[in-house]
JSON list of C-alpha atoms in Angstrom, two decimals:
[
{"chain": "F", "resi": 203, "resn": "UNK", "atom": "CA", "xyz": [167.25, 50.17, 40.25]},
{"chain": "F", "resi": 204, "resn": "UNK", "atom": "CA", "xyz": [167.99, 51.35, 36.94]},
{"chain": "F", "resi": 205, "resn": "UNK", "atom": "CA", "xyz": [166.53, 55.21, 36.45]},
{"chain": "F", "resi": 206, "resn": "UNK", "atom": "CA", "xyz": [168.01, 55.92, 33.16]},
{"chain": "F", "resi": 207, "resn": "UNK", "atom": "CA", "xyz": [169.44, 54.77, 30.45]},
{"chain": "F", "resi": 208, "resn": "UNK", "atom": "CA", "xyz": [171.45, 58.18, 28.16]},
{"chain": "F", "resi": 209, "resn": "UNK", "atom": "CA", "xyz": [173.85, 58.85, 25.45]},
{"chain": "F", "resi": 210, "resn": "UNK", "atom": "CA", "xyz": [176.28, 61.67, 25.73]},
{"chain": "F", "resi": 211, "resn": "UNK", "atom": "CA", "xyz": [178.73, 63.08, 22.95]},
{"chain": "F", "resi": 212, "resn": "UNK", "atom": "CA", "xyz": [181.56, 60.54, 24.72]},
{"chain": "F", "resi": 213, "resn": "UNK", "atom": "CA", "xyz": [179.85, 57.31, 25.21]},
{"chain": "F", "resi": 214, "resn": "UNK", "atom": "CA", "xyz": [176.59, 56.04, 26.44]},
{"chain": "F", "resi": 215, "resn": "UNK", "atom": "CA", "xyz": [175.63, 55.34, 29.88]},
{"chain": "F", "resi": 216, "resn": "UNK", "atom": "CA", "xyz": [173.05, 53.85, 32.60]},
{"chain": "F", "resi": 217, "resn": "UNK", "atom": "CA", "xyz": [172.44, 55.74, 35.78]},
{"chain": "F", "resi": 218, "resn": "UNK", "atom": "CA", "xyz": [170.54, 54.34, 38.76]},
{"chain": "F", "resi": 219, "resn": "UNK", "atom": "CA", "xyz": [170.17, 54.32, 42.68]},
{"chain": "F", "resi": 220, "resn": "UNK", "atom": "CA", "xyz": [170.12, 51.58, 45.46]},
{"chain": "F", "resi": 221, "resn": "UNK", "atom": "CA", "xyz": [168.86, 51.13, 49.37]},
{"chain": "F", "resi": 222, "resn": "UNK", "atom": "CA", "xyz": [169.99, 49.10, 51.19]},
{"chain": "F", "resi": 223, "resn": "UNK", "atom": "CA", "xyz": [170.04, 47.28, 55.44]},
{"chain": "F", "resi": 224, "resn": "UNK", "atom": "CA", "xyz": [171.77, 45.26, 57.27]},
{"chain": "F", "resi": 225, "resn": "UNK", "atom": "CA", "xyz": [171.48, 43.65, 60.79]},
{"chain": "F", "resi": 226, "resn": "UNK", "atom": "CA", "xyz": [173.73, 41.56, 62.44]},
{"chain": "F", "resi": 227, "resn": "UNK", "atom": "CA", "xyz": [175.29, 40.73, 65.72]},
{"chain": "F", "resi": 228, "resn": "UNK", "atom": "CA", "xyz": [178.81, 40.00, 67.13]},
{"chain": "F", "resi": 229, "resn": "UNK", "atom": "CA", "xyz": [180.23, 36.52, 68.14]},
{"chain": "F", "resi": 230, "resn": "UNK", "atom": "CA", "xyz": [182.51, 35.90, 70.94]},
{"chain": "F", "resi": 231, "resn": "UNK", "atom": "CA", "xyz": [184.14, 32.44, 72.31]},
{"chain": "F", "resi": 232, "resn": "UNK", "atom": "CA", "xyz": [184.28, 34.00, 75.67]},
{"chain": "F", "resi": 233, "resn": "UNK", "atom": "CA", "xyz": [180.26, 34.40, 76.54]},
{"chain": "F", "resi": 234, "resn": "UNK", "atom": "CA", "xyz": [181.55, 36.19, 79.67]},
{"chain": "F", "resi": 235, "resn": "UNK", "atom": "CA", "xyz": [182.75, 39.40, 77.14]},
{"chain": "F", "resi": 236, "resn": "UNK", "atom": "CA", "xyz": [179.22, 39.50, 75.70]},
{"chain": "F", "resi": 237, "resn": "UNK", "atom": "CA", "xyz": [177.36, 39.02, 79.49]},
{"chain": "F", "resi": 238, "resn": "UNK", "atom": "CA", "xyz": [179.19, 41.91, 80.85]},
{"chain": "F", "resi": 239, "resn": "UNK", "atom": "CA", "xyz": [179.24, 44.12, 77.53]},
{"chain": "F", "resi": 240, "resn": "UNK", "atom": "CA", "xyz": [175.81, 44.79, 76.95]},
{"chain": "F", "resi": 241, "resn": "UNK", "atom": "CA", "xyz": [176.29, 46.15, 73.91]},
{"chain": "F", "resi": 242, "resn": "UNK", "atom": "CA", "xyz": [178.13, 43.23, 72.12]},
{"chain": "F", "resi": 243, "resn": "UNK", "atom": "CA", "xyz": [175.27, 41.11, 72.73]},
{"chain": "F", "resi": 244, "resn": "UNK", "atom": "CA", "xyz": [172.68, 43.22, 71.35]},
{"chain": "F", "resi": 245, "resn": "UNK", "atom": "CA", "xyz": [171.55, 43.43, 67.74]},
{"chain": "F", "resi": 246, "resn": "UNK", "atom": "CA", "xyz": [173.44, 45.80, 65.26]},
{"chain": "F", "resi": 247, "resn": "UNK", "atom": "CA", "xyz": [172.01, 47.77, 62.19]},
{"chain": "F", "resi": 248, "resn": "UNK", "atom": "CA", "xyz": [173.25, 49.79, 59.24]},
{"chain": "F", "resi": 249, "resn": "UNK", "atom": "CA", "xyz": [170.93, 51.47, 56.09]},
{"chain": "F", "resi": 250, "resn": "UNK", "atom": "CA", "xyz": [172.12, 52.93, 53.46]},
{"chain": "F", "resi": 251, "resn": "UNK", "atom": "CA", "xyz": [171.64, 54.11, 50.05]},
{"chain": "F", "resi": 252, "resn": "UNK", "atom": "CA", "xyz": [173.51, 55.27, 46.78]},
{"chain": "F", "resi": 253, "resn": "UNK", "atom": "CA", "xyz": [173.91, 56.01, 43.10]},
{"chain": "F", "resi": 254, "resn": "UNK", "atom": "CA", "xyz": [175.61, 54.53, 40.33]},
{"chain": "F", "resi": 255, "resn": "UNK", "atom": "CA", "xyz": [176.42, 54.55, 36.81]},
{"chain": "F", "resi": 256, "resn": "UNK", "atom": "CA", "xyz": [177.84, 52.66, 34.11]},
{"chain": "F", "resi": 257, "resn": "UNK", "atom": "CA", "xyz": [179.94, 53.81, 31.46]},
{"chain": "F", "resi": 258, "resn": "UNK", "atom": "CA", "xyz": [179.34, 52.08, 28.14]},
{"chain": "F", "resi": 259, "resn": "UNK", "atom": "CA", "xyz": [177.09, 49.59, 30.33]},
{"chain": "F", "resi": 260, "resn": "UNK", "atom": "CA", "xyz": [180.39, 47.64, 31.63]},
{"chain": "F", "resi": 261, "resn": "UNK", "atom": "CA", "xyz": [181.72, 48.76, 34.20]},
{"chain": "F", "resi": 262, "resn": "UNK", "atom": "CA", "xyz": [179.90, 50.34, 37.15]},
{"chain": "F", "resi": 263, "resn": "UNK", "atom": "CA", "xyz": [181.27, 53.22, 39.38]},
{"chain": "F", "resi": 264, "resn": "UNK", "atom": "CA", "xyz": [178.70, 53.80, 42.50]},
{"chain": "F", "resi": 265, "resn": "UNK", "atom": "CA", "xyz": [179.07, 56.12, 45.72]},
{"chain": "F", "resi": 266, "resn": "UNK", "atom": "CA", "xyz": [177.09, 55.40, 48.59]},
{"chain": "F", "resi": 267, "resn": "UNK", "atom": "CA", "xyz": [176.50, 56.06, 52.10]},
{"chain": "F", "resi": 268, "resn": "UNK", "atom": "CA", "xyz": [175.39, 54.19, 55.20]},
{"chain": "F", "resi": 269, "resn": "UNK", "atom": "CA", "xyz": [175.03, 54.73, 58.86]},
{"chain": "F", "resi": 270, "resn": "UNK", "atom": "CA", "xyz": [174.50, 52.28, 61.50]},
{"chain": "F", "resi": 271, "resn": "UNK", "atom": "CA", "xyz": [172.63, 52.61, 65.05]},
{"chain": "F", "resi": 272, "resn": "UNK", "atom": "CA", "xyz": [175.89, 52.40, 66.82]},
{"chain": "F", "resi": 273, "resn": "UNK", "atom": "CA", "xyz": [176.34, 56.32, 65.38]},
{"chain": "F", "resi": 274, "resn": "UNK", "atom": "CA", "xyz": [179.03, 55.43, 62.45]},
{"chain": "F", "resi": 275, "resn": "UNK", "atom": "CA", "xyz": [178.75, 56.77, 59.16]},
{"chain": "F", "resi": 276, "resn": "UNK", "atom": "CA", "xyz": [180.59, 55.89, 56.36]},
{"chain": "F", "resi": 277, "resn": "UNK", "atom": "CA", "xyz": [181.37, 56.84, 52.38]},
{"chain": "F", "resi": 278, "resn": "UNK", "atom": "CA", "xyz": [181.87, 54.74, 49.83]},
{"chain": "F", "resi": 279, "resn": "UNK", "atom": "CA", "xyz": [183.34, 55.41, 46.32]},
{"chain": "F", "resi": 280, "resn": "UNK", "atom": "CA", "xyz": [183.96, 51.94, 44.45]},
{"chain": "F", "resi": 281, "resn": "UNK", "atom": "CA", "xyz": [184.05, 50.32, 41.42]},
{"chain": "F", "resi": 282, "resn": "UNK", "atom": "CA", "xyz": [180.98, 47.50, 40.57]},
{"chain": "F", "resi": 283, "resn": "UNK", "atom": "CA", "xyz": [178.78, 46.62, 43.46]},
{"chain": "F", "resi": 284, "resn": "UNK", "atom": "CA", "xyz": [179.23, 44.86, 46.59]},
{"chain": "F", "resi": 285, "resn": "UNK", "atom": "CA", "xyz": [176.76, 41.54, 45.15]}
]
């Protein structure tokens, strides 16, 4: 979501934030690893959310952060988005 739109002395910019979720659950050929590993055939989530901004309106350059409900946490510091 775009939040603003600014002009500084070196260029102009946008500036905006993003949410963002995710479920999914892991695949195995052996369906004896995910009936005795409970936890490989239940369902797995992450949430997140960051900012970005866009230099000149090109290029973007966004940071974000997401954390699943397997206790990981990551940080992200990329160039454009991920869609």
């Amino acid at each position: 979501v775009q939040v603003i739109s600014f002009k500084s002395i070196l260029f102009p910019a946008l500036a905006g934030f993003y949410v963002f979720r995710d479920q999914g659950r892991v695949w195995s050929d052996n369906t004896d690893t995910v009936v005795q590993d409970p936890d490989k055939s239940s369902w797995h989530r992450g949430l997140g959310g960051g900012l970005w901004i866009a230099p000149l309106g090109q290029l973007a350059i966004s940071a974000d952060y997401a954390w699943s409900n397997d206790n990981e946490q990551a940080f992200f510091v990329r160039f454009g988005f991920f869609f």
